[in-house]
Short mmCIF file of C-alpha atoms and ligand atoms in Angstrom, two decimals:
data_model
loop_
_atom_site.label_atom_id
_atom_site.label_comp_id
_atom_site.label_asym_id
_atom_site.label_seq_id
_atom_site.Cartn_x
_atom_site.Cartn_y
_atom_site.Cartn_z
CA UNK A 1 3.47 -7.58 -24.60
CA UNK A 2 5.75 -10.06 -22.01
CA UNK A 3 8.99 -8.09 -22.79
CA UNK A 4 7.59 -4.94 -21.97
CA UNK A 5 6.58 -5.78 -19.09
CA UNK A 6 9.20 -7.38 -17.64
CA UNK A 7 11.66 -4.64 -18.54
CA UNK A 8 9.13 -2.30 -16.38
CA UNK A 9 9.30 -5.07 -13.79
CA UNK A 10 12.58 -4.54 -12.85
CA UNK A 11 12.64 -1.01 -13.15
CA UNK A 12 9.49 -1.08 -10.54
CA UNK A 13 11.96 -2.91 -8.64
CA UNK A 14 14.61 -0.27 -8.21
CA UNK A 15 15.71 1.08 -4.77
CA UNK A 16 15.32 4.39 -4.10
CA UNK A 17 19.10 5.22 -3.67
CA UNK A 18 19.68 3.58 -7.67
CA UNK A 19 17.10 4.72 -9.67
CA UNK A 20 14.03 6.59 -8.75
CA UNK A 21 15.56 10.24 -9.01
CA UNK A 22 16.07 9.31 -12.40
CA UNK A 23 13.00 10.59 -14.97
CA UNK A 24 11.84 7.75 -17.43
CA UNK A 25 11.24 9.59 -20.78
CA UNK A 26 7.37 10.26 -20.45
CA UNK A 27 6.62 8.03 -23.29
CA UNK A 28 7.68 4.91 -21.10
CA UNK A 29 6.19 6.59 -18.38
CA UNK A 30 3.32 5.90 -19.79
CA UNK A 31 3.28 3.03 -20.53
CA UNK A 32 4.43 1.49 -17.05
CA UNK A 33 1.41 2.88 -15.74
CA UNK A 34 -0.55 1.06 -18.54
CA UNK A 35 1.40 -2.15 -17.38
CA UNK A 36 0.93 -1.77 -14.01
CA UNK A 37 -2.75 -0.83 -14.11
CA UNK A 38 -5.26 -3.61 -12.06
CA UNK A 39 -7.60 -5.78 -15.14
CA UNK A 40 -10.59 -4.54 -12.77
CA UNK A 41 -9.54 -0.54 -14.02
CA UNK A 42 -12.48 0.65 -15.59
CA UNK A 43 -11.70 1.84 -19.01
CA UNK A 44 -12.74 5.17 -18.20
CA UNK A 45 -9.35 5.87 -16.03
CA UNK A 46 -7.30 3.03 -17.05
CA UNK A 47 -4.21 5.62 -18.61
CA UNK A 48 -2.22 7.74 -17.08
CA UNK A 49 -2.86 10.25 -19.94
CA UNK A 50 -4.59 13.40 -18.58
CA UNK A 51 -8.54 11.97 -18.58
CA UNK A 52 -10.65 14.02 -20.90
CA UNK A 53 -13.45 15.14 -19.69
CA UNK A 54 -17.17 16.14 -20.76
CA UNK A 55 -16.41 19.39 -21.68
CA UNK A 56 -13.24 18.49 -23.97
CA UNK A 57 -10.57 20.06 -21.17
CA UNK A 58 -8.06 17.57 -20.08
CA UNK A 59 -8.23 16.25 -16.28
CA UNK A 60 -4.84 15.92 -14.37
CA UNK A 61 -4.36 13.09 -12.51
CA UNK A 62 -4.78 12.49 -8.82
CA UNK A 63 -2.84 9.64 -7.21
CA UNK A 64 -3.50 8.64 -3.54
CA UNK A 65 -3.20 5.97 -1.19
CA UNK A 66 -2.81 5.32 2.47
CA UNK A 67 -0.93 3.41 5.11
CA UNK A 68 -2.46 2.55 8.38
CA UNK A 69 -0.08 3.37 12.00
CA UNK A 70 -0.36 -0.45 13.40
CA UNK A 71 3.65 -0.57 13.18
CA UNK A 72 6.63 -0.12 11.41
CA UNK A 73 6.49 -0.75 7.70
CA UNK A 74 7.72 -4.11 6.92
CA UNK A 75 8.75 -5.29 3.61
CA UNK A 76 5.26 -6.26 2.08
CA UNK A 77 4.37 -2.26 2.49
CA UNK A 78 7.47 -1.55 0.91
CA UNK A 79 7.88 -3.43 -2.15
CA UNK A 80 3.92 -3.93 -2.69
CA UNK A 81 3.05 0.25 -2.09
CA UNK A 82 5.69 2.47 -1.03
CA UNK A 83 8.24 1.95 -3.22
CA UNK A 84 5.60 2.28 -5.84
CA UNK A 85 4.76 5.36 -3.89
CA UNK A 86 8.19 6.92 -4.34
CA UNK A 87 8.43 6.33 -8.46
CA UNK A 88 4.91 7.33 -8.61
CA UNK A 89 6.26 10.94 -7.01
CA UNK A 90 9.55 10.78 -9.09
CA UNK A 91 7.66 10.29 -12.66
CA UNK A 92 4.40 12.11 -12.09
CA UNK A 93 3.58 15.18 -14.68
CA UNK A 94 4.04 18.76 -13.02
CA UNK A 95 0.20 18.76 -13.10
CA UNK A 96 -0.30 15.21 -11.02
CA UNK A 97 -1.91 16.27 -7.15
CA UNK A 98 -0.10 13.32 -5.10
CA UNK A 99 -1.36 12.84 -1.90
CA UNK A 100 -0.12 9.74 0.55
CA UNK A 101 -2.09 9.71 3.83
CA UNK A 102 -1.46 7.63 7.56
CA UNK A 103 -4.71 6.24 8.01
CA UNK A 104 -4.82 6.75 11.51
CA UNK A 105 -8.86 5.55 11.43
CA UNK A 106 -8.39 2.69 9.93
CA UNK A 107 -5.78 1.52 12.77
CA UNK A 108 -8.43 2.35 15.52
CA UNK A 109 -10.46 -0.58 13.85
CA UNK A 110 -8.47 -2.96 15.70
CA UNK A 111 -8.15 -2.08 19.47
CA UNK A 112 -4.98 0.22 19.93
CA UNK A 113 -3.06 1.48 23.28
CA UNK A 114 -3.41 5.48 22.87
CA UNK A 115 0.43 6.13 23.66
CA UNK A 116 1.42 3.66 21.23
CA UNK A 117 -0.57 4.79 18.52
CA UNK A 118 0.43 7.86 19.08
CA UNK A 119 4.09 6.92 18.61
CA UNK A 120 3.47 5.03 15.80
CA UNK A 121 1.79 7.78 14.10
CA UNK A 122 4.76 9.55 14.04
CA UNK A 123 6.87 6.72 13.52
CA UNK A 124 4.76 5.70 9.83
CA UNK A 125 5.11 9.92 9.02
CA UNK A 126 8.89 9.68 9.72
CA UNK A 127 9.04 6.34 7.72
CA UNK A 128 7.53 7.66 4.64
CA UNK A 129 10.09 10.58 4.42
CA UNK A 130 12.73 7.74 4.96
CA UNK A 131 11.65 5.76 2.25
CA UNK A 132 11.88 8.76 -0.06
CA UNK A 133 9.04 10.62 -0.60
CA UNK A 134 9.41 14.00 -0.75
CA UNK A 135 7.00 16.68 1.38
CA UNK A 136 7.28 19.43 -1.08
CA UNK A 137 6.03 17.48 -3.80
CA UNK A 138 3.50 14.98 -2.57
CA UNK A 139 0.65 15.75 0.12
CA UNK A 140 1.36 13.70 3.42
CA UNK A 141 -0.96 14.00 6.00
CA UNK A 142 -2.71 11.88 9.05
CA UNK A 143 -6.22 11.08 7.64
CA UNK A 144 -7.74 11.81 11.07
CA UNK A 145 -6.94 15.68 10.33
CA UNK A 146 -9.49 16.01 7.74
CA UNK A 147 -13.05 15.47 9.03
CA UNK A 148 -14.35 15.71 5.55
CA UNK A 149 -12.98 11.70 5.18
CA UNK A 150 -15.24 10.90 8.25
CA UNK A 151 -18.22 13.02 7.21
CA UNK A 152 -17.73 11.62 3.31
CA UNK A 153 -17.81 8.40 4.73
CA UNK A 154 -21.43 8.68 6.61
CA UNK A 155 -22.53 9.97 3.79
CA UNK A 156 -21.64 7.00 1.88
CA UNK A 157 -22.51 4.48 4.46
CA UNK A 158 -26.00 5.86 4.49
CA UNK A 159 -26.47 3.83 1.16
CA UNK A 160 -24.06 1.28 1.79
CA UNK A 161 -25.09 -2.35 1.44
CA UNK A 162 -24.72 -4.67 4.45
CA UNK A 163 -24.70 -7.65 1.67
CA UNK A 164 -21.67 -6.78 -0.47
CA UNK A 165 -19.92 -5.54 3.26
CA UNK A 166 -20.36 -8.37 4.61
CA UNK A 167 -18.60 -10.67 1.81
CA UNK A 168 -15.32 -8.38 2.09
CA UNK A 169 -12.43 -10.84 3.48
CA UNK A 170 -10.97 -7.53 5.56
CA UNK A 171 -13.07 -8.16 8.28
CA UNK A 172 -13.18 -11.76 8.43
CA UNK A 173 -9.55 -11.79 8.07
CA UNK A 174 -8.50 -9.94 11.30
CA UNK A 175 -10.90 -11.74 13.47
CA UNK A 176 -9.51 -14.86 12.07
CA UNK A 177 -12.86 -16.16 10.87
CA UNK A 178 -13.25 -18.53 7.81
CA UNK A 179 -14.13 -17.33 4.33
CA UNK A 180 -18.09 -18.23 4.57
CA UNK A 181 -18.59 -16.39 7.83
CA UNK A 182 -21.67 -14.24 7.99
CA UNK A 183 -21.72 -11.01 9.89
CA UNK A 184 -25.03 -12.62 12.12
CA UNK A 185 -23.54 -15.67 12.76
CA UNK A 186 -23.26 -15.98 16.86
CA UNK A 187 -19.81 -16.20 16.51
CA UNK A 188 -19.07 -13.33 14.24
CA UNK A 189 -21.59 -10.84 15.88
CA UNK A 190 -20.78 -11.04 19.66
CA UNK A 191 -17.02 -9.37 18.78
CA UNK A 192 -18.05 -7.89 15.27
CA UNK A 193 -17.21 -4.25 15.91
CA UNK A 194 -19.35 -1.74 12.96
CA UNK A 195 -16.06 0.01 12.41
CA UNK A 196 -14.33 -3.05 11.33
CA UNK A 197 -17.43 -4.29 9.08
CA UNK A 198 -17.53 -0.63 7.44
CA UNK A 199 -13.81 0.22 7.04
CA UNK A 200 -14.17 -0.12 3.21
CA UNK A 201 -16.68 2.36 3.32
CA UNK A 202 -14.07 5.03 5.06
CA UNK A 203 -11.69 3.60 2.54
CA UNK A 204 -13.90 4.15 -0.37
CA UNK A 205 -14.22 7.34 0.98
CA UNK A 206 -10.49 8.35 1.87
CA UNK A 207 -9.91 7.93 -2.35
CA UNK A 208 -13.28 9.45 -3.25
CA UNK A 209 -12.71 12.76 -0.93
CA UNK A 210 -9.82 13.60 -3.52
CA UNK A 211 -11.48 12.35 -6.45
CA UNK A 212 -8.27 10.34 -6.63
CA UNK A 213 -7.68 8.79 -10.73
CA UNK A 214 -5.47 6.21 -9.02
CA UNK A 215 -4.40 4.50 -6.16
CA UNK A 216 -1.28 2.25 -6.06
CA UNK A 217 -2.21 -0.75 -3.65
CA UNK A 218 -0.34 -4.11 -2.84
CA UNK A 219 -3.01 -7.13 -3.72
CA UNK A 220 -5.00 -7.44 -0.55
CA UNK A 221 -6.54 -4.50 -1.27
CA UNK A 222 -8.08 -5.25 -4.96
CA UNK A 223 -11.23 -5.92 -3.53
CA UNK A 224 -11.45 -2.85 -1.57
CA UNK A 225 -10.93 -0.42 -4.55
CA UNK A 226 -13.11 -2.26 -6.54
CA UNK A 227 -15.97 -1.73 -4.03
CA UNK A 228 -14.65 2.01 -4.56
CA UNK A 229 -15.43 2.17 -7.77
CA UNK A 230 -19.03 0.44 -7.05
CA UNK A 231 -19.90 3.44 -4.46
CA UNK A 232 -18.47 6.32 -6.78
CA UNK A 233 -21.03 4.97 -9.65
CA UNK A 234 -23.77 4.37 -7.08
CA UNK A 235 -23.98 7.71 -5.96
CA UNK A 236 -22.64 9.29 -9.57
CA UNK A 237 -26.10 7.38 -10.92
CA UNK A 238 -28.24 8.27 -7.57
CA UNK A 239 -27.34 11.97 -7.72
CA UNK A 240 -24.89 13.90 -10.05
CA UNK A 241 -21.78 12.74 -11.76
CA UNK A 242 -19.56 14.28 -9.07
CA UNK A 243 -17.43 11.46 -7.75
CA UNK A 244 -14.19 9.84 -9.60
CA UNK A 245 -14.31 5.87 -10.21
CA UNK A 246 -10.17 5.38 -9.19
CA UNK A 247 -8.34 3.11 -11.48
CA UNK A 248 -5.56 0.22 -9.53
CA UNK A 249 -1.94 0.44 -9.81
CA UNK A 250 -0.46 -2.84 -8.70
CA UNK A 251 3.35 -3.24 -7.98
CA UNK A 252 5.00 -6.03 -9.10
CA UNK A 253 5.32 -7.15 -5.40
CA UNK A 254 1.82 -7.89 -5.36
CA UNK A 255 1.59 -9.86 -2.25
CA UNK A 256 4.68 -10.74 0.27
CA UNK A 257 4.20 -13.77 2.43
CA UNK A 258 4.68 -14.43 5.95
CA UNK A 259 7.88 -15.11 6.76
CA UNK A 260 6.56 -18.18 9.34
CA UNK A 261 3.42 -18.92 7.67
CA UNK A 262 4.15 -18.31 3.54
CA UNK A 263 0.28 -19.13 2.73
CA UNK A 264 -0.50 -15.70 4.53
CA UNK A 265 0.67 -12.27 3.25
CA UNK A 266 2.96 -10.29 5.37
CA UNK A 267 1.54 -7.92 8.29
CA UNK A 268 1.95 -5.47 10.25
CA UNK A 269 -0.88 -6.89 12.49
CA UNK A 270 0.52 -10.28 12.69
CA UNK A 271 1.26 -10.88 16.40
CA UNK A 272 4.78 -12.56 15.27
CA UNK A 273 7.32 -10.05 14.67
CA UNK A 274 9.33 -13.06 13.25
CA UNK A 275 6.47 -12.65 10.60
CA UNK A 276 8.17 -9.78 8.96
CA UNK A 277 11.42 -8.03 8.28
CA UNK A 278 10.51 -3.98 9.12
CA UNK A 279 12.17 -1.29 7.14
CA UNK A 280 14.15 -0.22 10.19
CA UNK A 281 15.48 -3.85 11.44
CA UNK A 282 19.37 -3.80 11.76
CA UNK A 283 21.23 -6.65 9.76
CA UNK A 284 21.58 -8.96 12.37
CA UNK A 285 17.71 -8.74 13.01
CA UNK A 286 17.23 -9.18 9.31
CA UNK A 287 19.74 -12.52 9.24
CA UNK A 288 17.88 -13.87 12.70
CA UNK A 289 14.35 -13.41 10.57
CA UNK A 290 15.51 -14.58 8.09
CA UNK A 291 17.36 -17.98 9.54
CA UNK A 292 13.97 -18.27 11.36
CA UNK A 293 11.74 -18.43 8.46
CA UNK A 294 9.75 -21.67 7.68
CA UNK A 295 11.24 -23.57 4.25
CA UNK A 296 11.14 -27.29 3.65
CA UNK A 297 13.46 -30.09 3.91
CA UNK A 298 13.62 -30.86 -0.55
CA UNK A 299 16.61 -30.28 -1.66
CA UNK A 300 18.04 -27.63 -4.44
CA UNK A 301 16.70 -24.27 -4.60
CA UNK A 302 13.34 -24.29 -7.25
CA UNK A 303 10.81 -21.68 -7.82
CA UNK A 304 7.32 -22.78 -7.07
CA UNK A 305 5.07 -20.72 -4.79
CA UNK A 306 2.25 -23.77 -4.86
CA UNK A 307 4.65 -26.57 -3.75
CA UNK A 308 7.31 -24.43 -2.26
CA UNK A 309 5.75 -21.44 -0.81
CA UNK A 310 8.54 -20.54 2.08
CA UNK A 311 11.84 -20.86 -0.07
CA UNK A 312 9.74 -19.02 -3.05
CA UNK A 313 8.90 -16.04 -0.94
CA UNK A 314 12.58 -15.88 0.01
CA UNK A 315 13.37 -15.80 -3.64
CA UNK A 316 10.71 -13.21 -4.55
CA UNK A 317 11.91 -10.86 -1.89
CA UNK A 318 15.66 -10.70 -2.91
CA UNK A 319 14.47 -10.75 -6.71
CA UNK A 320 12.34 -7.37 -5.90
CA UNK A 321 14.65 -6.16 -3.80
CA UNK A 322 17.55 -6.04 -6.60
CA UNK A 323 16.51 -6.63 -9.89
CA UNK A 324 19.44 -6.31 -11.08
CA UNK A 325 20.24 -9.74 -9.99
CA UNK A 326 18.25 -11.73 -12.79
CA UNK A 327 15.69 -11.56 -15.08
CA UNK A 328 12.77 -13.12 -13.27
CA UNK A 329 11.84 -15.41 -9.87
CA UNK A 330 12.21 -18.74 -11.69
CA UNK A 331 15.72 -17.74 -13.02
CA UNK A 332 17.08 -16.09 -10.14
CA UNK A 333 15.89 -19.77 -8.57
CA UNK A 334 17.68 -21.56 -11.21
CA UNK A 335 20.49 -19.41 -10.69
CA UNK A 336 20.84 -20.34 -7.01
CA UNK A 337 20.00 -23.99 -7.54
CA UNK A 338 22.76 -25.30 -6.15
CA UNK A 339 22.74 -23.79 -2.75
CA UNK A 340 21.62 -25.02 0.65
CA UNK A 341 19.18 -23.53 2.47
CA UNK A 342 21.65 -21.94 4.39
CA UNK A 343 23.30 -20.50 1.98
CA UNK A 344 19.99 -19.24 0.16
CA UNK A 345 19.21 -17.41 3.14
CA UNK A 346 22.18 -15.56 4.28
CA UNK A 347 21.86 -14.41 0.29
CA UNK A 348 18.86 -12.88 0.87
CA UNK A 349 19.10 -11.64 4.08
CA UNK A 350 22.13 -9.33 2.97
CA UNK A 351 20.54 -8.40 -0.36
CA UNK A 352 17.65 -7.17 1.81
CA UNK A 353 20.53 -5.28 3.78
CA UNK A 354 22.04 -3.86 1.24
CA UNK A 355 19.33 -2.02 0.08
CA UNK A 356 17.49 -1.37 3.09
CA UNK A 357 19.88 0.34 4.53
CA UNK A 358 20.10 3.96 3.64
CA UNK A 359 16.08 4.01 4.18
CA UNK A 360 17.05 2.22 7.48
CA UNK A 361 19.61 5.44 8.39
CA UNK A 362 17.24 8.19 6.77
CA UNK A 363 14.18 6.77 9.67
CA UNK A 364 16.85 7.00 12.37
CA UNK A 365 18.27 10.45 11.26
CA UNK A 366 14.66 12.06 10.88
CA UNK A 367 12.97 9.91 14.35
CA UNK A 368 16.17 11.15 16.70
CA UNK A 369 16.18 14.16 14.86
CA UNK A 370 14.19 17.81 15.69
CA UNK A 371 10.64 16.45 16.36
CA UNK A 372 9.19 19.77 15.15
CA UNK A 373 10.06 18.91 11.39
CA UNK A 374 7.77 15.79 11.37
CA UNK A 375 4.81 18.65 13.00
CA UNK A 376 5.72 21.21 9.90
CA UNK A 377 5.49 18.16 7.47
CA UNK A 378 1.77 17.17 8.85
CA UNK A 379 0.86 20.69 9.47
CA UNK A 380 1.53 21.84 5.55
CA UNK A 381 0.03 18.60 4.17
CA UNK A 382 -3.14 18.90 6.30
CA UNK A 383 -3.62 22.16 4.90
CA UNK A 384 -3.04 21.17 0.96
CA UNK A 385 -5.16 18.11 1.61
CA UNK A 386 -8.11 19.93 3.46
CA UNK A 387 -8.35 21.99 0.15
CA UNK A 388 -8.95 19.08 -1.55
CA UNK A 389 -10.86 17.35 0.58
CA UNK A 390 -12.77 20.37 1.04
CA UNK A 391 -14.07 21.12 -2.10
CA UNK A 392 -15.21 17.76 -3.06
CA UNK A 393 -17.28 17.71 -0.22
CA UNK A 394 -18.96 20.81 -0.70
CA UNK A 395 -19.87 19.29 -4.55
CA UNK A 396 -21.34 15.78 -2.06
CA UNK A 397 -22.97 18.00 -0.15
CA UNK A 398 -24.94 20.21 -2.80
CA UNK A 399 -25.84 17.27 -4.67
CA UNK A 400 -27.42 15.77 -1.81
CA UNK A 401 -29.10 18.59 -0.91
CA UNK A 402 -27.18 19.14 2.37
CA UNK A 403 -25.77 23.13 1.38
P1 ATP B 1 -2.31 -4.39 8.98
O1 ATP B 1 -1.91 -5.79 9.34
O2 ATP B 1 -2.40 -3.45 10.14
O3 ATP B 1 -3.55 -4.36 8.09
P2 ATP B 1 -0.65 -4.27 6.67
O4 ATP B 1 0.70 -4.84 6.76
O5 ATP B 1 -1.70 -5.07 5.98
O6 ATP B 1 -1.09 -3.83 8.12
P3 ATP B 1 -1.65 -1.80 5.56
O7 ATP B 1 -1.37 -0.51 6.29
O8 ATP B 1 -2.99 -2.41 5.76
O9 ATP B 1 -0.50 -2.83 5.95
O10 ATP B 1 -1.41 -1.59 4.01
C1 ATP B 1 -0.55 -0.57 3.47
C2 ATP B 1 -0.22 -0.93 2.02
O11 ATP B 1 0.68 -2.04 1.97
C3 ATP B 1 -1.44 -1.35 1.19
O12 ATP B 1 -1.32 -0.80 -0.12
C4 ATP B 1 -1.33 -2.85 1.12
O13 ATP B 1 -1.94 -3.39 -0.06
C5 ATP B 1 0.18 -3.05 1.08
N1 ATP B 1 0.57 -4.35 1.64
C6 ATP B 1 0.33 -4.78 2.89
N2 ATP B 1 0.85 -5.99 3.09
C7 ATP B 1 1.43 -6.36 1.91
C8 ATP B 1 2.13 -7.53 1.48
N3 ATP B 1 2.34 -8.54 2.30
N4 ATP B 1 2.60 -7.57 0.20
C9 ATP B 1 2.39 -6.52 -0.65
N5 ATP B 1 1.73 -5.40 -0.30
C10 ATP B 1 1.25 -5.29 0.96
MG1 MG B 2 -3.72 -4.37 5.94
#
């Protein structure tokens, strides 16, 4: 159903300040998650219907997902997850557990400066207040609170394959290493740290700790959630059916490019800052990134993310940013055919702007403002989330023959 979805598109698309207070009747609700749901859901947990379960009760749904502290949010985390976050919060059923975590063990991975880190722990905390989630409704917590993710997460490695690891891109990706490299080639295994080769496994574990029904995740992390799913059946089949196989929820931002190399996805990691526009750059940062990014000398504005990867990603980001502009990519394009490249980008920089902003002012209100509310928010979503955590892993534990 094409019109369907595209209406949902563009409400996905919404700012916070427009639309997400505003309830969608439950019925289309619904079916936006149905919409939005990955192909690779397994059928099981593909609705956002309460899941039924063996005994004939009804299951409410758990959503979860993380962000890792390697930097300020740019717009690839917000239009890919935490907007998504935000209207997952605003249109969830009383009954929905939401919990939205700073995976502070993922970002030791990668080798991190301890006082940065530690600012940018509270940094990502204060940013996902900004960007509109709300403290009293969903659970948000540091991950590195709640041992039961690390101790789930031996567990799990302890039958973890070192064959399906090793053809994950994740780790391949950040030490820059081709597609076909093996984790005992000389190259790979001098620097290949085992926290970098087993992060999915701590991932896998982060969603399966809260028996999580769903986890809304830009595109680079597909593969990760299906390997999820593959360790939540492995051990359901090994032991007892305890653990949850988590369903995807993709945004219709699926993937923002680079803004200096469009064939890679936006990151945090990148060591270009002219890479990406953060959630708290002012608008004469945003217009300098923006001026800055690579495009091509054909002239006209077209649509074409194969051919014309730079000026499409500019188009893509202004189109999610305000849908309210036109009905798809290749339209808004069409629209704006006539423009130079100058032109096209000064368009989109203050689109971006305009509705950046207020999350721009909320991250400078709450990070200048009385550190000890940032402490109270951790402090109550540890607890909540340690409950959680906590019981699942006393289920793991039994069924293992650990109690
Ligand atoms: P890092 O470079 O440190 O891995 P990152 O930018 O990839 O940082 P993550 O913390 O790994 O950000 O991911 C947080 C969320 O943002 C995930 O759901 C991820 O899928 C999503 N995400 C990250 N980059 C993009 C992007 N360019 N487009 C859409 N979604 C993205
Ligand atoms: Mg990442």
């Amino acid at each position: 159903m094409p019109r369907l979805h595209l209406n949902l598109h563009r409400v996905c698309c919404r700012p916070p300040s427009s639309s997400f207070s505003a309830r969608l009747p439950p019925v289309f609700a619904r079916a936006l998650f149905h919409s939005t749901l990955s192909s690779h859901s397994p059928p099981s947990t593909s609705t956002s219907s309460p899941t039924p379960t063996s005994a004939g009760t009804v299951a409410p749904q758990v959503i979860f997902s993380a962000i890792q502290p390697t930097g300020a949010p740019h717009l690839g985390n917000y239009l890919g997850a935490l907007r998504q976050w935000v209207k997952l919060q605003n249109e969830a059923l009383p009954e929905t557990t939401l919990l939205y975590s700073v995976a502070d063990l993922h970002a030791i991975t990668l080798r991190q400066d301890p006082s940065i880190l530690r600012e940018w722990r509270k940094q990502m905390l204060a940013s996902l207040i900004a960007v509109g989630l709300d403290p009293k409704r969903s659970i948000i917590f540091h991950q590195s609170a709640i041992p039961a993710h690390s101790e789930l997460h031996w567990i799990l490695s302890c039958n973890a394959s070192m064959g399906y690891l090793s053809r994950m891109t994740q780790w391949k990706s950040k030490m820059a290493l081709p597609e076909n490299a093996n984790p005992l080639d000389t190259s790979s295994k001098a620097k290949l740290k085992l926290g970098l080769f087993s992060y999915p496994v701590l991932q896998a574990a982060d969603i399966l700790i809260h028996r999580a029904t769903h986890v809304p995740v830009g595109a680079d992390q597909t593969q990760h959630l299906e390997y999820a799913r593959e360790v939540a059946s492995g051990f359901n089949h090994l032991h007892t059916p305890i653990l949850t196989l988590p369903s995807t929820i993709l945004s219709p931002a699926k993937r923002i490019m680079s803004l200096t190399q469009p064939l890679k996805k936006m990151s945090k990691s990148d060591p270009d800052p002219k890479s990406r526009i953060l959630i708290t750059d002012t608008h004469a940062t945003i217009k300098r990134k923006i001026k800055s990014a690579l495009t091509d000398s054909i002239e006209g504005i077209t649509y074409d993310p194969v051919t014309r990867p730079g000026v499409s990603n500019l188009i893509e980001m202004m189109y999610c940013m305000d849908e309210s502009v036109a009905e798809s990519p290749v339209l808004l394009a069409n629209e704006l055919k006539d423009l130079s490249m100058r032109a096209l980008k000064e368009k989109v920089a203050d689109t971006i702007e305009l509705h950046i902003r207020d999350v721009r002012e909320r991250y400078e209100s709450i990070v200048f403002g009385d550190a000890k509310v940032l402490m109270d928010i951790n402090e109550e979503g540890v607890r909540k989330a340690k409950q959680s955590a906590d019981a699942t892993l006393k289920l793991v534990r039994e069924a293992i023959g650990l109690d």
